[in-house]
Coordinates of C-alpha atoms in Angstrom, one line a residue:
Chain K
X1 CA 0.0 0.0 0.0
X2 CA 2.9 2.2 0.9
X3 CA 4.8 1.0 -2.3
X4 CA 1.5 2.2 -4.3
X5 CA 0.7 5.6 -2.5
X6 CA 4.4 6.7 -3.6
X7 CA 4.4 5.4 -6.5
X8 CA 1.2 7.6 -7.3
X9 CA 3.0 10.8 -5.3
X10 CA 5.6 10.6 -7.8
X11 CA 3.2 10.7 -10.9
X12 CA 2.3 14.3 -9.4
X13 CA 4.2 16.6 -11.4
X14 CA 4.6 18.9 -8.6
X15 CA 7.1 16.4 -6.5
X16 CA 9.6 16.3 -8.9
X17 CA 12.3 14.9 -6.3
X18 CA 11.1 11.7 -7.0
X19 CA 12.6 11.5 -10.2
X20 CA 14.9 9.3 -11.3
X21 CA 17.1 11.3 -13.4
X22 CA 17.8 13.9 -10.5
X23 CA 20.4 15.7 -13.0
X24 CA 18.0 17.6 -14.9
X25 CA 17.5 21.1 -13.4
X26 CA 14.0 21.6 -11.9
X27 CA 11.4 21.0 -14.6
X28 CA 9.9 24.8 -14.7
X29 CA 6.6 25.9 -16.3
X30 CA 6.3 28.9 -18.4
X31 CA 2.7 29.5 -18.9
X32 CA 2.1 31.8 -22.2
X33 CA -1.2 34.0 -23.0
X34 CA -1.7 34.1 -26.5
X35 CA -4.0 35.8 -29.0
X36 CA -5.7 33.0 -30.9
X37 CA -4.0 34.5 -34.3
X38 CA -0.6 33.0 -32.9
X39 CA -1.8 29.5 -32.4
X40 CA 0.5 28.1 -35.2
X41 CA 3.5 30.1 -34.7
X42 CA 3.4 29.9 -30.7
X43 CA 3.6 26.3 -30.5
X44 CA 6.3 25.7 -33.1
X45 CA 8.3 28.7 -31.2
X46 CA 7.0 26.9 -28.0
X47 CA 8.4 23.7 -29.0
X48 CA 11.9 25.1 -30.4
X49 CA 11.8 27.0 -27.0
X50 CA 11.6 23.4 -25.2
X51 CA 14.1 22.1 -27.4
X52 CA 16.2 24.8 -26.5
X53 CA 15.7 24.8 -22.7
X54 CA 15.6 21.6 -21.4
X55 CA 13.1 21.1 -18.1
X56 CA 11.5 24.0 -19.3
X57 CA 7.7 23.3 -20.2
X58 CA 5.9 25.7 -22.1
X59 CA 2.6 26.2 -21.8
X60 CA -0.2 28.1 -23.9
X61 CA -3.6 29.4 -23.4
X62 CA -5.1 30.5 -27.1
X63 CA -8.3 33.0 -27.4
X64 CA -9.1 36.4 -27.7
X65 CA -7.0 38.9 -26.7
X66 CA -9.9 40.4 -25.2
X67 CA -10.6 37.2 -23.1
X68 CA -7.0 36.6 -22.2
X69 CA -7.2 39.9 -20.8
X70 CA -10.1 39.3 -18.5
X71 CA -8.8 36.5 -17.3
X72 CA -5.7 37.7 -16.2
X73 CA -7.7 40.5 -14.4
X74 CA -9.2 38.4 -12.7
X75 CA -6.6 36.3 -11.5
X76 CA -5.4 33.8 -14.2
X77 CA -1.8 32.9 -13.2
X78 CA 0.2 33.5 -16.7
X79 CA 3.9 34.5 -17.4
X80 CA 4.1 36.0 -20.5
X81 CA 1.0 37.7 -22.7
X82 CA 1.2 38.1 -26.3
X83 CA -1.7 40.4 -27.5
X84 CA -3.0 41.5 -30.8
X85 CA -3.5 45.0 -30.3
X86 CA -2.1 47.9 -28.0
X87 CA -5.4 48.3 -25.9
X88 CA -5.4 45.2 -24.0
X89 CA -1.6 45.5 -23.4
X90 CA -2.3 49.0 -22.1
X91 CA -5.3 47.3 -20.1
X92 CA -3.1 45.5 -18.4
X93 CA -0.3 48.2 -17.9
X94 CA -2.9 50.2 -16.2
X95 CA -4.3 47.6 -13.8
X96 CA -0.5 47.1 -12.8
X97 CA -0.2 43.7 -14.2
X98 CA 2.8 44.5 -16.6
X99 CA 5.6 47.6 -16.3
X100 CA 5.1 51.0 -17.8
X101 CA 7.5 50.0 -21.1
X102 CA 7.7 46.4 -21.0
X103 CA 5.8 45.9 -23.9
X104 CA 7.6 45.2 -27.1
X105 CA 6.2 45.0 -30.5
X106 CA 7.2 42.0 -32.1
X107 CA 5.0 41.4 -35.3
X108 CA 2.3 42.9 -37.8
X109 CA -0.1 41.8 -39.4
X110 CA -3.0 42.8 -41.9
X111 CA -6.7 41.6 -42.5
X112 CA -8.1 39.7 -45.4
X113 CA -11.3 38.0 -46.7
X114 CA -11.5 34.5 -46.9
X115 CA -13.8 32.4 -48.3
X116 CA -15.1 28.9 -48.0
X117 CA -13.7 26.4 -50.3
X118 CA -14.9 26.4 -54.3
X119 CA -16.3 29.8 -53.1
X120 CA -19.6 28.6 -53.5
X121 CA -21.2 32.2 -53.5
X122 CA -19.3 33.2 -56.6
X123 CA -17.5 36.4 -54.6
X124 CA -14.6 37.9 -56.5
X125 CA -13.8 41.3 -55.2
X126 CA -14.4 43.3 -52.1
X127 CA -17.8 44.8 -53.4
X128 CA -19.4 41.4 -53.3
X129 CA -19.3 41.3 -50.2
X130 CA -22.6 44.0 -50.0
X131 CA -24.1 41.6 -52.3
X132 CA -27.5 40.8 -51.2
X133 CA -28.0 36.9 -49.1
X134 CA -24.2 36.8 -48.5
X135 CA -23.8 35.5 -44.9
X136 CA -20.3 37.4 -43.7
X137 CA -18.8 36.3 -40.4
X138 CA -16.7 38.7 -38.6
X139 CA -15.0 38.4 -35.1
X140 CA -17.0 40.1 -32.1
X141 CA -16.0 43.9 -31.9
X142 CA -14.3 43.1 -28.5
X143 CA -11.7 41.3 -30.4
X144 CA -8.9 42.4 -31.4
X145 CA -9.3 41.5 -35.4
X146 CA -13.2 42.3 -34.9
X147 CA -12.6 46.0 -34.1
X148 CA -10.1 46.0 -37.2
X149 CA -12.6 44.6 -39.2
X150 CA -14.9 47.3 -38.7
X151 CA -12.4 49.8 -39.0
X152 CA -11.1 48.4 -42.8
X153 CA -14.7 48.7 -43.5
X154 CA -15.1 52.5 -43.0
X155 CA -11.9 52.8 -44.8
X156 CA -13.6 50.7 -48.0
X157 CA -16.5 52.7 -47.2
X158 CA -15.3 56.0 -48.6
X159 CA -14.0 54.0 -51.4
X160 CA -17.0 52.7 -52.8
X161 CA -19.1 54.7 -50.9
X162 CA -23.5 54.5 -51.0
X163 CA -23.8 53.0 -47.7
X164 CA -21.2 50.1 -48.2
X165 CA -20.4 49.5 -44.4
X166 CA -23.8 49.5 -44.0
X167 CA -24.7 46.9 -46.1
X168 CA -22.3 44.6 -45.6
X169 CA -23.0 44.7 -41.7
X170 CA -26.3 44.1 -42.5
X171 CA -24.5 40.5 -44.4
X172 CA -23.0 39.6 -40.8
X173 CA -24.7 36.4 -40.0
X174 CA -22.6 36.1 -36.5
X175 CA -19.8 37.9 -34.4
X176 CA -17.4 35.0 -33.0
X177 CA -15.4 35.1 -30.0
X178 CA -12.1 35.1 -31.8
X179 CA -10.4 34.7 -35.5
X180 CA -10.4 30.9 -35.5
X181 CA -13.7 30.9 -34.8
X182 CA -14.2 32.7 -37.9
X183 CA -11.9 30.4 -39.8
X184 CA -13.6 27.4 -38.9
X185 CA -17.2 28.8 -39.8
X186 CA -15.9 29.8 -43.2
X187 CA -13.9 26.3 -43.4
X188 CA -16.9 24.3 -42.5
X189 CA -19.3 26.3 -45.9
X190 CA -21.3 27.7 -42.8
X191 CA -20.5 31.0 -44.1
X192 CA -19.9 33.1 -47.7
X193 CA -16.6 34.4 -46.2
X194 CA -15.1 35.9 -43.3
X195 CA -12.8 38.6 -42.8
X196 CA -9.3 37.5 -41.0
X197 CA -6.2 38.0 -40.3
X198 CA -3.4 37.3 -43.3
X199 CA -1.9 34.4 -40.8
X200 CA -5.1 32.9 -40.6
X201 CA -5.6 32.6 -44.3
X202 CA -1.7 31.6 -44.7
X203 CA -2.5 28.8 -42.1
X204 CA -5.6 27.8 -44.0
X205 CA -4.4 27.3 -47.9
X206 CA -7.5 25.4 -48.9
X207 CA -9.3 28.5 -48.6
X208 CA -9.7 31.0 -51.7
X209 CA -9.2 35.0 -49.9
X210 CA -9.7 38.4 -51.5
X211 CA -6.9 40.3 -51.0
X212 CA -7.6 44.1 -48.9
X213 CA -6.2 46.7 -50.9
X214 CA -3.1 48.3 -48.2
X215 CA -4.6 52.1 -47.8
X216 CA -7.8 50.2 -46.8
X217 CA -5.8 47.7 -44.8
X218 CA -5.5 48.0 -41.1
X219 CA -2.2 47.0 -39.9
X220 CA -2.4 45.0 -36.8
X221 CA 0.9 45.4 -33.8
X222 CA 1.0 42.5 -31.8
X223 CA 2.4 43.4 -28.2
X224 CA 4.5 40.7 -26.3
X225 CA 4.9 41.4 -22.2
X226 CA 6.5 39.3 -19.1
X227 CA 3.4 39.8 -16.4
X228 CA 5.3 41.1 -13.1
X229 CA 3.5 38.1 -11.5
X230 CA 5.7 35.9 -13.8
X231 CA 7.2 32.9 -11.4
X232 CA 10.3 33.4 -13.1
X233 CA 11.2 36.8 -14.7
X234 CA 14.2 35.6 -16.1
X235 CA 12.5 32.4 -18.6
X236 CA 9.7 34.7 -19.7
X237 CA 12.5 37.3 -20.8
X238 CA 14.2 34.7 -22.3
X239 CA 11.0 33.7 -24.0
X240 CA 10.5 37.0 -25.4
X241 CA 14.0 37.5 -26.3
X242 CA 13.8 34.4 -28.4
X243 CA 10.0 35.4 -30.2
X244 CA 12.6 38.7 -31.2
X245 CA 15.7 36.8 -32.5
X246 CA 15.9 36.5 -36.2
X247 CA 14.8 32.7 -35.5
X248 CA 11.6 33.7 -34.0
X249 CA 10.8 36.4 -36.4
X250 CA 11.3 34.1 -38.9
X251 CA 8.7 31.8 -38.1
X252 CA 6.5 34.0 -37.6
X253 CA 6.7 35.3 -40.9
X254 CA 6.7 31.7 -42.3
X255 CA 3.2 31.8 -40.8
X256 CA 2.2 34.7 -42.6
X257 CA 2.8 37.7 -40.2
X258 CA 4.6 40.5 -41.1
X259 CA 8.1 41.8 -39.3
X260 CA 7.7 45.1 -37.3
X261 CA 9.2 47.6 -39.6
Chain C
X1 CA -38.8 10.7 -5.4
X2 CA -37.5 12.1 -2.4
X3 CA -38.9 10.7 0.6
X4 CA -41.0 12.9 2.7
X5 CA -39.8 14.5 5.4
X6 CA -42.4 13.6 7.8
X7 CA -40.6 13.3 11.7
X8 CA -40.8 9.6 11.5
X9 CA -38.2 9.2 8.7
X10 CA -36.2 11.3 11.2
X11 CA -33.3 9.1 13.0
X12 CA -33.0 9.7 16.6
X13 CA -29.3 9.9 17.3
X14 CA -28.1 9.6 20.9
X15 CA -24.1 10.6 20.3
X16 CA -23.7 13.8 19.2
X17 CA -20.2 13.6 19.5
X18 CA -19.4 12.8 16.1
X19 CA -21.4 15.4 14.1
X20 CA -18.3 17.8 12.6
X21 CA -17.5 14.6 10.9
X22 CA -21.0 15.5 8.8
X23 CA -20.9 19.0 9.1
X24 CA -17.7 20.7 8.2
X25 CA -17.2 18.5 4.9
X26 CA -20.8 19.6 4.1
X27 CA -20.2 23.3 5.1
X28 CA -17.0 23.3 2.4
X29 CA -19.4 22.3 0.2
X30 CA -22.6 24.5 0.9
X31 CA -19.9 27.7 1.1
X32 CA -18.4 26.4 -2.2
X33 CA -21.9 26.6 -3.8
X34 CA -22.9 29.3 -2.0
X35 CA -20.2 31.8 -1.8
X36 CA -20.2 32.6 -5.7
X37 CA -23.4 33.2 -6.2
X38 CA -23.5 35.6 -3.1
X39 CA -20.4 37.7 -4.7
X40 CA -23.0 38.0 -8.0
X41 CA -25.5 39.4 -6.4
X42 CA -23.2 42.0 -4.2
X43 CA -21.1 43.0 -6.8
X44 CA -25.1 43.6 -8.7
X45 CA -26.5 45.5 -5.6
X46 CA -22.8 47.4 -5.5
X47 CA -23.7 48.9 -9.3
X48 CA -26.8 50.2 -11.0
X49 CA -28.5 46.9 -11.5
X50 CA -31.5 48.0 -13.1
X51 CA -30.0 50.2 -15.4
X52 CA -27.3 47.2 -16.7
X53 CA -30.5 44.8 -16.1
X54 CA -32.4 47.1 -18.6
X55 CA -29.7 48.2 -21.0
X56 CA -30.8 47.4 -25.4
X57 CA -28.2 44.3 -25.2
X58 CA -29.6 42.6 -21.9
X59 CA -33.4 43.3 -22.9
X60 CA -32.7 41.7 -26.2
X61 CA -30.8 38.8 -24.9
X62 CA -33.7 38.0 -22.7
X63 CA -36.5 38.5 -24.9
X64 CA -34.7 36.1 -27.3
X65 CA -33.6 33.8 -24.3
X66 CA -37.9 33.7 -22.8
X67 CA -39.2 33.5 -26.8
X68 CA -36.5 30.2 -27.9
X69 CA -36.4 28.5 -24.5
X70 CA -40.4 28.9 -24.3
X71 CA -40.7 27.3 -27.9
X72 CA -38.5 25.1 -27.2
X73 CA -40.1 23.5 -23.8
X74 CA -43.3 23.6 -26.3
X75 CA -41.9 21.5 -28.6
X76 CA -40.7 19.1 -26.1
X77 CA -44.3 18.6 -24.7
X78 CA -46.4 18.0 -27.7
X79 CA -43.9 15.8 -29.2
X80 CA -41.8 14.6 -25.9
X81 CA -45.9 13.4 -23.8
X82 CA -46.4 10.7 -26.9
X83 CA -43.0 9.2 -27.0
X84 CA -42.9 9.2 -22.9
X85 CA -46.0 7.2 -23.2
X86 CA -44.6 5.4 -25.8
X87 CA -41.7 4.3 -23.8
X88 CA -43.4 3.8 -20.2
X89 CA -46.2 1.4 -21.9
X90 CA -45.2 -0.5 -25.3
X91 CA -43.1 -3.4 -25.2
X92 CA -41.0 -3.1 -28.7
X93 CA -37.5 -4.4 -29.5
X94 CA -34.8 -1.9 -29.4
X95 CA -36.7 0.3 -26.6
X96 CA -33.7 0.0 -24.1
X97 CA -31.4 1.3 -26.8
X98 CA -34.1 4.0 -27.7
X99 CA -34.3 5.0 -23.8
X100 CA -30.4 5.3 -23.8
X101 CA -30.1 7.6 -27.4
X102 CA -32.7 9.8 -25.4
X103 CA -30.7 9.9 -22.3
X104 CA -27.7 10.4 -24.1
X105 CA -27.7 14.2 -24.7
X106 CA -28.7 15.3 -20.9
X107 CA -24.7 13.8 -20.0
X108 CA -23.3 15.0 -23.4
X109 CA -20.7 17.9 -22.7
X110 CA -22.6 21.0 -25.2
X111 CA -20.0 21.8 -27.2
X112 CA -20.2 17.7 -28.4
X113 CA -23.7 18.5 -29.0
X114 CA -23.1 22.0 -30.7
X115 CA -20.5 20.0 -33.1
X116 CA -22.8 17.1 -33.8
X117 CA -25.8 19.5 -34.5
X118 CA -23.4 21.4 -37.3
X119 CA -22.1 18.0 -38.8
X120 CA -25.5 17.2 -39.2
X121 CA -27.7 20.4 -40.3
X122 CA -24.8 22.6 -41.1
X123 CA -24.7 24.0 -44.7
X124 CA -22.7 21.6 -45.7
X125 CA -23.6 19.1 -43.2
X126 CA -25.1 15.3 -43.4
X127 CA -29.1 16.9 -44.0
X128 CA -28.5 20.0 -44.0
X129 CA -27.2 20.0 -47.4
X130 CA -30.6 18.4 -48.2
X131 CA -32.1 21.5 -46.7
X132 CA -30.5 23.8 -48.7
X133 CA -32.5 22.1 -51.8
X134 CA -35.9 23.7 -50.2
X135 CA -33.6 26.7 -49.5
X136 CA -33.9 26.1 -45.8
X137 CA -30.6 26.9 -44.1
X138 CA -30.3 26.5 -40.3
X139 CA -27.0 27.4 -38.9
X140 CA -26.7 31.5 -37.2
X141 CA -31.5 31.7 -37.0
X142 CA -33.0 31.8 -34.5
X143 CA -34.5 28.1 -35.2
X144 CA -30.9 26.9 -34.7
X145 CA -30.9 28.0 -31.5
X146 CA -34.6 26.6 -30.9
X147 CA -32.7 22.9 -32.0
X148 CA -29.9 23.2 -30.0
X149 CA -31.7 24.1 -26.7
X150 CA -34.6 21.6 -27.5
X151 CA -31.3 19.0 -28.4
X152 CA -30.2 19.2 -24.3
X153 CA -33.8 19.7 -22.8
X154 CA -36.5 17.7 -24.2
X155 CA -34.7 14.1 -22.9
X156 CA -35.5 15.8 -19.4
X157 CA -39.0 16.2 -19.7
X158 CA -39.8 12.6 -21.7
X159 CA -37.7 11.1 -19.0
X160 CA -39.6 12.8 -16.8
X161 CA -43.3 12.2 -18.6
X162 CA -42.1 8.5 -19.2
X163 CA -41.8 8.2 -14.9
X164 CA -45.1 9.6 -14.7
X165 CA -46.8 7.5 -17.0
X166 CA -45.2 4.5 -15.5
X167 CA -46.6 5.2 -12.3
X168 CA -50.3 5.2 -13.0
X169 CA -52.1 1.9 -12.6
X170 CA -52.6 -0.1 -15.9
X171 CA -55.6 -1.2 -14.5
X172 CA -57.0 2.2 -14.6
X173 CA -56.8 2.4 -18.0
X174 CA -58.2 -0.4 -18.8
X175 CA -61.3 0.2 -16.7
X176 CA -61.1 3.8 -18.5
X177 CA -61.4 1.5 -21.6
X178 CA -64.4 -0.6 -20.6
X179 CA -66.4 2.2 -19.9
X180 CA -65.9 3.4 -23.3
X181 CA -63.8 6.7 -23.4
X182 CA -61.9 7.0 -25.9
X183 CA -58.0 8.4 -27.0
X184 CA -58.2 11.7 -25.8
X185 CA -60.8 11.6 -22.8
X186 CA -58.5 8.7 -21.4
X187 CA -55.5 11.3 -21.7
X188 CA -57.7 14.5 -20.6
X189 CA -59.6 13.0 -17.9
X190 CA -57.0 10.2 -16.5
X191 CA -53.9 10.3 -17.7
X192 CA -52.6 13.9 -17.5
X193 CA -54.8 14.7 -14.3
X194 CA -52.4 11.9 -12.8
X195 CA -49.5 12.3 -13.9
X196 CA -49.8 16.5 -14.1
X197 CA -47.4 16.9 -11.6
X198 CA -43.7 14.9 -13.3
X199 CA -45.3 16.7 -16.2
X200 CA -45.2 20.1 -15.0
X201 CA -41.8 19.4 -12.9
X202 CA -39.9 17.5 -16.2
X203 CA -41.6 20.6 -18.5
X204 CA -39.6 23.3 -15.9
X205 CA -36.6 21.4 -15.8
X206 CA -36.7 21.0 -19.6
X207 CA -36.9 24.7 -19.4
X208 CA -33.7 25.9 -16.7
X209 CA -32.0 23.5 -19.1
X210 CA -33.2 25.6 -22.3
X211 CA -32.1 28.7 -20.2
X212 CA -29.0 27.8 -20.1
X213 CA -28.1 26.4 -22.7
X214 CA -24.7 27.8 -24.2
X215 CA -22.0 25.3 -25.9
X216 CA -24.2 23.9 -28.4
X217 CA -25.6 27.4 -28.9
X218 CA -22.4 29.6 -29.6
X219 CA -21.2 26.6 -31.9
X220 CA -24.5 25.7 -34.0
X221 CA -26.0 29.0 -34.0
X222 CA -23.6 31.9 -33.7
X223 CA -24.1 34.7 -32.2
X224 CA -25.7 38.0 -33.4
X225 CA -27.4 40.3 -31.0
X226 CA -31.3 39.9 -31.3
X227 CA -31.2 36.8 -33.5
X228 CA -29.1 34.3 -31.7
X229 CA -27.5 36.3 -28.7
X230 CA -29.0 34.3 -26.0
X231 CA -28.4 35.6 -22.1
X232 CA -25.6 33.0 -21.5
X233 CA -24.0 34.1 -25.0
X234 CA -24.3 37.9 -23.7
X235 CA -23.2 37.1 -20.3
X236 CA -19.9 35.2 -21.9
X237 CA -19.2 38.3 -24.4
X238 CA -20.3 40.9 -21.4
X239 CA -17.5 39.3 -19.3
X240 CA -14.9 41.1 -21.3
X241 CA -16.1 44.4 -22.5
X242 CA -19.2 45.4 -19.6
X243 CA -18.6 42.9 -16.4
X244 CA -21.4 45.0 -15.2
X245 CA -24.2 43.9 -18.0
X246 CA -22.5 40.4 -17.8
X247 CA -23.1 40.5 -13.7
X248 CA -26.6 41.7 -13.7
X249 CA -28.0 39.7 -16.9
X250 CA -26.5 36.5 -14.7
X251 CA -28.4 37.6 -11.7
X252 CA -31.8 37.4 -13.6
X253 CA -30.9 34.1 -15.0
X254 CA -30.3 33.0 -11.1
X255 CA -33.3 34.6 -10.1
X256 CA -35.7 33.0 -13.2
X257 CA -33.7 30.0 -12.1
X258 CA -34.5 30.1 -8.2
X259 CA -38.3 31.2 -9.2
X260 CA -38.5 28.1 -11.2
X261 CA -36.9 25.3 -8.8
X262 CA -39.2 26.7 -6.1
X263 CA -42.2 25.5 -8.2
X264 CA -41.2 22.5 -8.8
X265 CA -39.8 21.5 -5.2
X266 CA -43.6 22.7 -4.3
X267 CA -44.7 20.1 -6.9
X268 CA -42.3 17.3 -5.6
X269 CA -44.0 18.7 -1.9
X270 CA -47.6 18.5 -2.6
X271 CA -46.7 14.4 -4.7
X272 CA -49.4 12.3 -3.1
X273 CA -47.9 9.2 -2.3

């Protein structure tokens, strides 16, 4: 009984003196709050990362920035948050979760419309997308990419102008809680197309997408923080210092973002 | 079936020595329960309830929440009563496995239903692509919400109806028959008169379970204020931007909640035995 009780003690990650290879350093967990954009590129940087650092376990927590925010307000335990726009950061920089200046930028990226595969509505340019019986899909305004969405669409507004916003809200079929949301609506033929980020629609090749001409274009600044609550400053700099290096960057951009100019 | 408290069902304990043993693990528990809800309905009182309670984005969250969950409890009675009788009084092969596919959604985690509800009557899904032949599309209306909240409730109120049928003497019936009523005066004069009460109780718990109904919601049918932004939808979207509408909105789903459990624990009360 004794035999089995430890046995089960040492299964618990938190007793790691158990172990049998007592060389490694202390296993350590660097929890990482991600907008859902990053999904891709996070885990194959989290994964190098591991490589990299051996004990080190990285762990994510993918969804809104908007979300992700919340719940570190209220008392989600995270070491590193990597948002898609400044506000949240800022959120957070205000509560006094992260420093005044911690924040770095560390990528861009820019919207597009994707549609479902075969495009079965027949769109072909922007303008479509005020066609009458389209069912558009666009991220709740309290996203990040939702409140960019809105904002490309004022831009395209003046552009072809006669109540074009207008009409193609009137299109929106649902507001989802984040981008892959969106993506998987648009994937799954539930909707005529969706508007995205760039890395979304790189991570989804299947799917046709209608490019967003650039002065219409919002460009998106991803901001990367250590939390001062981070168990161990140092890894979560280290983290961040690696998302920077030209190694980082460039799997990033491999996933369709765009380097901070 | 809750035995009546009557005093004779009471145990007369002469050691009282031994009572923390019951009382602080259930204490833990009744302040785990407890507790949250009591820090709702401060941090309500603390702000302008009414005026969050009241605000275009709650009222149209509940109006949609009352109209889809009402609909669906609807639905679940006028066709949920003749399978429950169904089920508590033919003999038929295959009616365990039918009992079980009924059962089946009330332990099914939401989102598993809001996934299985889009393979199926999706755009492109299983029937749903037959659908779209009539033109009929499901997925982000208000009917798709109406599904997926009648998907999770209606097995509580057959399962409910079922129990009820099952209790009333066969014998009954039979003498109902003999004297000559027919169909519906058996069901109107002797059927739903005695079994009115699992009725009424499976019909409101069919409906708390329509209330709250979120996973298969916000998967199936989206969300768009007014058409498929139920309260739970709001509350989860309010979290983030206006904790304050999220807070309030949650406080009249407790409340509607409380309201309705009340009724039915009268119900279970007044059950003649």
């Amino acid at each position: 009984m004794n035999k089995f009780l430890l046995t089960l003690l040492c299964l618990t990650p938190l007793l790691s003196a158990c172990g049998v290879s007592t060389v490694d350093p202390a296993p350590q967990t660097l929890t990482v709050f991600a907008a859902a954009s990053l999904t891709g590129a996070f885990d194959e940087i989290g994964r190098n990362f591991e490589a990299a650092n051996p004990g080190v376990e990285v762990r994510f927590n993918f969804g809104g920035s908007h979300t992700l925010r919340a719940q570190i307000e209220h008392g989600a335990r995270a070491d590193v948050f990597a948002s898609a726009n400044a506000e949240e950061m800022e959120a957070l920089v205000q509560g006094g979760f992260v420093g005044a200046g911690e924040a770095e930028t560390f990528l861009a990226n820019r919207l597009v419309v994707i549609l479902p595969p075969g495009n079965p509505a027949g769109l072909e340019n922007l303008s479509d997308l005020a066609g009458e019986g389209i069912r558009l899909v666009l991220a709740a305004r309290e996203a990040p990419v939702g409140n960019y969405s809105v904002q490309a669409l004022d831009r395209l507004d003046k552009t072809f102008g006669s109540g074009f916003k207008g009409r193609v809200l009137a299109n929106v079929v649902s507001y989802e809680n984040d981008v892959k949301q969106v993506v998987v609506k648009v994937q799954l033929g539930e909707a005529d197309a969706g508007i995205v980020y760039a890395s979304d629609a790189a991570a989804a090749p299947e799917l046709p997408s209608i490019e967003i001409p650039a002065e219409a274009n919002v460009v998106a600044a991803y901001p990367l923080a250590a939390l001062d609550q981070a168990q161990s400053p140092a890894l979560a700099r280290d983290f961040i210092a690696y998302v920077l290096s030209a190694e980082g960057q460039s799997i990033l951009q491999k996933w369709g973002f765009l380097p901070v100019k | 079936m809750r035995p009546r408290r009557s005093p004779s069902h009471r145990l007369v304990k002469p050691d009282t020595r031994s009572d923390w043993l019951f009382v602080l693990p259930g204490l833990a528990l009744v302040v785990t329960l407890g507790l949250p809800l009591l820090a709702l309905f401060l941090r309500a009182a603390g702000g302008d309830f009414f005026s969050h309670a009241l605000s275009g984005t709650a009222l149209a969250a509940l109006k949609l929440s009352l109209a889809t969950s009402l609909t669906s409890v609807l639905i679940s009675v006028l066709a949920g009563t003749p399978l429950a009788y169904i089920l508590a009084r033919w003999d038929f092969r295959g009616r365990a496995a039918l009992e079980l596919l009924i059962d089946l959604p009330v332990v099914l985690p939401p989102s598993v239903a809001g996934l299985a509800l889009l393979i199926a009557f999706g755009r492109q899904g299983l029937f749903g692509s037959w659908l779209a032949v009539f033109g009929v599309s499901l997925p982000f209306t208000t009917a798709a919400v109406v599904i997926a909240q009648t998907f999770v409730s209606a097995p509580l109120f057959v399962r409910a109806a079922r129990i009820g049928f099952a209790g009333i003497d066969p014998q009954l019936e039979e003498a109902a028959h003999v004297e000559g009523a027919n169909q519906w005066q058996m069901f109107s004069r002797l059927m739903f008169p005695l079994a009115g009460r699992a009725f009424v109780s499976g019909a409101i718990l069919a409906w708390t379970r329509a209330l709250g109904e979120f996973g298969a919601t916000i998967l199936f049918a989206g969300n768009l204020e007014g058409v498929t932004q139920t309260m739970p939808l709001a509350i989860y979207l309010g979290f983030e931007r206006n904790l304050d509408v999220a807070v309030a909105l949650s406080v009249v789903l407790v409340l509607v909640s409380l309201v309705l459990l009340a009724v039915m624990r009268q119900l279970d009360e007044d059950r003649v035995y």
